[in-house]
């Protein structure tokens, strides 16, 4: 019965809080609507006044036409004064509603909820005391325990418990100040050309490495700002952990692609390194984006714990490891040497001999690797080759392992066919 009564009273108090919040929101919306109306009236009055000024200076217009324009301007000015009076009334009402909301009505509701919690705590203490008294009457041996239980119950302070609960769940957000007439009437004209220039210059600065990371630590304080400090810290730690796990996967994929590019560059007969290089750039961009996000979250966590900000991470594409430009330059050097060698061959070699040379070159590459030493693997999933160095396989096949260089790809052989397949697609036997 006590729990049911408590739930009923709490539901009624929460309903009053919702109604009061709706009333305050309605007052803010009405004030915002009146502000827009005042701005529109101000623009109309300025336009008619400007038209009257031009007409009064125009010697070609008749006096009657000028007088008509003047009356229109005066009428618009009168309408503006009336709208300003309405706006001032709306501001006063909004300020009163805001003051009542934060200083009168909502504190009363919160006090009511706090008293409900204190009453519940007191009732539980009384019930526990009655239970201890009954047990003490039935069991004389409980004399010592009864005294200790009563001492503990007498030390319970419902006011301190409820105050501690308020400290744990309060958001800490400041109460907004009163709205002034100057704030509502201040209209700063916006120069579209200057705004466009600012955006363009901002985008240019953002293109340089490190510009975004410099301001991210300052902006990170806004992350999860509506949460209490303990919950905010928990959210930040969880987000950082998830991003670091995803970042490790992206780095592993990037290392595998770079290893495969090095193999293709050293042995062009295996495949085209440019195809793999096209896949490296998106992975680098994702790694850099995740690094920026992790840095921003770590800055927010450091600010929350009053610690020094972490060290700014190095961009993957800025030299942290083999960048795409260095890989491309190395590939171009290898191709230049290959072209010079072909150009130096005597012209008597025909196309058949050139084809035979390529064939023997590919066979020589296969001999460079160690022969399979009996180790085999079972294919778990179907895989379709996308280049000449890869091998298409079907799930359930058993293949001979030629080489596993730790790049995430494994070289296998099936009869006379040999090529690369993903290591995650097989199970080593």
XYZ file of C-alpha atoms in Angstrom, residues 38-354:
317
model
C 8.306 43.135 -34.781
C 11.188 42.537 -37.178
C 8.774 42.459 -40.122
C 7.122 45.705 -38.966
C 10.543 47.316 -38.545
C 11.504 46.404 -42.120
C 8.206 47.781 -43.502
C 8.648 51.038 -41.566
C 12.233 51.439 -42.803
C 11.179 50.828 -46.407
C 8.320 53.368 -46.309
C 10.519 55.954 -44.573
C 13.204 55.492 -47.227
C 10.569 55.833 -49.966
C 9.315 59.077 -48.396
C 12.868 60.457 -48.181
C 13.472 59.736 -51.864
C 10.074 61.160 -52.888
C 10.637 64.340 -50.877
C 13.931 64.880 -52.671
C 12.422 64.121 -56.104
C 11.415 67.416 -57.737
C 9.362 65.673 -60.446
C 6.717 64.359 -58.014
C 3.718 66.428 -57.031
C 3.157 67.548 -53.490
C 0.057 65.346 -53.209
C 2.045 62.233 -54.161
C 4.739 63.102 -51.638
C 2.107 63.698 -48.952
C 0.506 60.311 -49.702
C 3.852 58.553 -49.284
C 4.470 60.451 -46.029
C 1.119 59.325 -44.613
C 1.935 55.742 -45.495
C 5.297 56.039 -43.729
C 3.625 57.563 -40.649
C 1.064 54.751 -40.626
C 3.805 52.109 -40.759
C 5.648 53.890 -37.941
C 2.503 53.832 -35.799
C 2.074 50.106 -36.503
C 5.716 49.542 -35.534
C 5.214 51.373 -32.230
C 2.184 49.221 -31.450
C 4.054 46.026 -32.286
C 6.947 47.154 -30.071
C 4.525 47.674 -27.208
C 3.144 44.180 -27.770
C 6.689 42.809 -27.901
C 7.558 44.534 -24.631
C 4.432 43.065 -23.034
C 5.354 39.622 -24.382
C 8.896 39.971 -23.034
C 7.585 40.924 -19.605
C 5.216 37.969 -19.613
C 7.962 35.622 -20.769
C 10.361 36.872 -18.102
C 7.672 36.435 -15.445
C 6.867 32.932 -16.704
C 10.572 32.084 -16.749
C 11.089 33.440 -13.241
C 8.059 31.527 -11.944
C 9.209 28.380 -13.736
C 12.739 28.292 -12.336
C 12.294 29.974 -8.966
C 8.731 29.209 -7.834
C 6.763 26.439 -9.500
C 9.444 23.932 -10.468
C 11.267 24.184 -7.090
C 7.927 23.458 -5.389
C 7.445 20.357 -7.531
C 11.019 19.218 -6.896
C 10.535 19.810 -3.177
C 7.382 17.710 -3.311
C 9.255 14.867 -5.003
C 12.040 15.190 -2.462
C 9.556 15.020 0.408
C 8.016 11.909 -1.117
C 11.422 10.263 -1.115
C 12.066 11.358 2.454
C 8.656 10.020 3.536
C 9.372 6.721 1.848
C 12.730 6.494 3.625
C 11.139 7.370 6.991
C 8.382 4.781 6.533
C 10.942 2.121 5.678
C 12.893 3.021 8.818
C 9.750 2.757 10.950
C 8.840 -0.593 9.431
C 12.344 -1.885 10.020
C 12.202 -0.705 13.632
C 8.912 -2.503 14.161
C 10.369 -5.634 12.626
C 13.417 -5.424 14.897
C 11.194 -4.883 17.952
C 9.130 -7.963 17.125
C 12.233 -10.029 16.609
C 13.632 -8.706 19.886
C 10.544 -9.768 21.764
C 10.620 -13.243 20.250
C 14.350 -13.803 20.514
C 15.945 -12.544 23.744
C 19.345 -13.461 22.369
C 18.966 -10.658 19.861
C 19.507 -7.956 22.451
C 22.918 -6.883 21.186
C 21.906 -7.051 17.543
C 18.743 -5.108 18.246
C 20.724 -2.270 19.836
C 23.071 -2.100 16.869
C 20.197 -2.119 14.379
C 18.447 0.674 16.248
C 21.648 2.716 16.328
C 22.023 2.296 12.579
C 18.393 3.271 11.960
C 18.720 6.362 14.149
C 21.808 7.420 12.156
C 19.851 7.464 8.868
C 19.088 11.023 7.704
C 16.514 11.198 4.898
C 17.413 14.845 4.128
C 21.081 13.956 3.571
C 20.147 10.954 1.399
C 17.830 13.009 -0.802
C 20.408 15.804 -1.076
C 23.034 13.269 -2.200
C 20.607 11.932 -4.805
C 20.020 15.466 -6.121
C 23.786 16.038 -6.409
C 24.216 12.833 -8.406
C 21.441 13.368 -10.945
C 21.477 17.158 -11.419
C 22.718 18.344 -14.812
C 24.502 21.462 -13.576
C 23.209 23.566 -16.489
C 22.855 27.310 -15.644
C 19.461 28.978 -15.453
C 18.977 31.352 -18.433
C 18.882 35.074 -17.685
C 16.079 37.507 -18.403
C 15.369 38.554 -21.988
C 16.008 42.233 -22.720
C 14.334 44.465 -25.271
C 17.691 45.288 -26.884
C 18.400 41.601 -27.531
C 15.085 41.149 -29.324
C 15.405 44.296 -31.460
C 19.068 43.827 -32.423
C 19.196 42.935 -36.116
C 22.666 42.880 -37.673
C 22.646 42.927 -41.499
C 24.546 40.045 -43.054
C 26.769 40.679 -46.048
C 26.392 37.642 -48.269
C 29.652 38.361 -50.061
C 31.644 38.578 -46.835
C 29.921 35.448 -45.504
C 30.810 33.556 -48.659
C 34.392 34.703 -48.403
C 34.579 33.588 -44.804
C 33.330 30.151 -45.712
C 35.793 29.862 -48.555
C 38.733 30.913 -46.408
C 37.623 28.522 -43.684
C 37.486 25.639 -46.134
C 40.961 26.549 -47.402
C 42.389 26.517 -43.921
C 40.709 23.219 -43.199
C 42.537 21.624 -46.113
C 45.914 21.924 -44.351
C 46.948 19.066 -42.077
C 46.514 19.790 -38.402
C 44.176 22.848 -38.640
C 41.111 20.865 -37.668
C 42.964 19.049 -34.884
C 44.055 22.360 -33.312
C 40.447 23.457 -32.633
C 38.981 20.022 -31.953
C 40.279 20.012 -28.366
C 38.479 23.309 -27.712
C 35.239 22.059 -29.270
C 35.349 18.708 -27.450
C 33.948 20.197 -24.228
C 30.513 20.274 -25.907
C 30.373 16.467 -26.207
C 27.681 14.916 -23.975
C 27.447 18.264 -22.122
C 23.858 17.572 -20.998
C 24.938 14.514 -18.964
C 26.198 14.493 -15.360
C 30.001 14.225 -15.014
C 30.009 10.519 -14.076
C 27.756 9.473 -16.967
C 29.595 11.773 -19.359
C 32.936 10.162 -18.448
C 31.459 6.690 -18.952
C 30.111 7.673 -22.371
C 33.464 9.142 -23.444
C 35.450 6.082 -22.316
C 33.044 3.732 -24.135
C 33.162 5.802 -27.326
C 36.977 5.970 -27.271
C 37.233 2.196 -26.783
C 34.903 1.493 -29.732
C 36.754 3.901 -32.019
C 40.160 2.472 -31.102
C 38.962 -1.061 -31.925
C 37.674 0.112 -35.304
C 40.919 2.067 -35.888
C 43.026 -1.081 -35.297
C 40.996 -2.951 -37.931
C 41.490 -0.146 -40.455
C 45.252 -0.083 -39.760
C 45.472 -3.850 -40.236
C 43.676 -3.533 -43.578
C 46.019 -0.686 -44.592
C 49.134 -2.739 -43.753
C 47.804 -5.668 -45.783
C 47.144 -3.435 -48.807
C 50.596 -1.840 -48.552
C 52.228 -5.285 -48.351
C 50.290 -6.446 -51.393
C 51.301 -3.275 -53.253
C 54.957 -3.942 -52.495
C 54.619 -7.511 -53.817
C 52.915 -6.322 -57.033
C 55.484 -3.534 -57.510
C 58.420 -5.939 -57.153
C 56.711 -8.541 -59.384
C 54.487 -6.785 -61.980
C 53.554 -10.143 -63.490
C 51.512 -10.955 -60.376
C 49.103 -8.066 -60.731
C 48.617 -4.342 -61.205
C 49.725 -2.328 -58.113
C 47.640 0.679 -59.215
C 44.431 -1.266 -58.542
C 45.530 -1.881 -54.963
C 46.758 1.725 -54.587
C 43.264 2.980 -55.392
C 41.989 1.073 -52.352
C 44.655 2.508 -50.019
C 43.567 6.167 -50.140
C 40.015 5.618 -48.731
C 41.454 3.478 -45.914
C 43.966 6.241 -45.082
C 41.176 8.811 -44.988
C 39.114 6.637 -42.653
C 42.125 6.131 -40.364
C 42.777 9.894 -40.214
C 39.100 10.630 -39.503
C 39.041 8.078 -36.677
C 42.287 9.507 -35.250
C 40.767 12.994 -35.233
C 37.613 11.738 -33.502
C 39.620 9.786 -30.894
C 41.793 12.854 -30.231
C 38.710 15.035 -29.746
C 37.135 12.548 -27.333
C 40.393 12.161 -25.389
C 40.603 15.958 -25.098
C 37.077 16.033 -23.676
C 37.986 13.276 -21.213
C 41.160 15.124 -20.168
C 39.184 18.316 -19.583
C 36.653 16.403 -17.521
C 39.420 14.871 -15.363
C 41.411 18.161 -15.157
C 44.400 16.604 -16.918
C 46.714 17.843 -19.669
C 45.387 17.290 -23.213
C 46.812 14.282 -25.088
C 49.423 14.510 -27.807
C 48.032 15.343 -31.237
C 48.045 12.201 -33.444
C 50.095 12.040 -36.656
C 48.118 11.718 -39.862
C 48.542 8.386 -41.649
C 48.975 10.126 -44.981
C 51.440 12.677 -43.547
C 54.360 10.275 -43.106
C 53.309 7.984 -40.267
C 54.012 5.036 -42.559
C 54.517 4.525 -46.335
C 52.212 7.133 -47.835
C 50.424 6.731 -51.145
C 52.747 9.182 -52.881
C 55.882 7.251 -51.856
C 54.345 3.968 -53.025
C 53.414 5.523 -56.385
C 56.909 6.985 -56.841
C 58.475 3.591 -56.104
C 56.119 1.934 -58.591
C 57.021 4.501 -61.265
C 60.770 3.899 -60.709
C 60.312 0.157 -61.202
C 58.241 0.714 -64.361
C 60.860 3.145 -65.775
C 63.628 0.581 -65.288
C 61.469 -2.092 -66.945
C 60.766 0.171 -69.952
C 64.433 1.086 -70.371
C 65.366 -2.590 -70.332
C 62.828 -3.430 -73.037
C 64.028 -0.511 -75.150
C 67.588 -1.787 -75.007
C 66.729 -5.212 -76.391
C 67.664 -5.818 -79.972
C 64.792 -5.296 -82.418
C 65.239 -8.799 -83.851
C 63.207 -10.190 -80.937
C 59.734 -10.734 -82.202
C 56.422 -10.861 -80.305
C 56.632 -14.621 -79.810
C 59.992 -14.381 -78.061
C 58.731 -11.493 -75.893
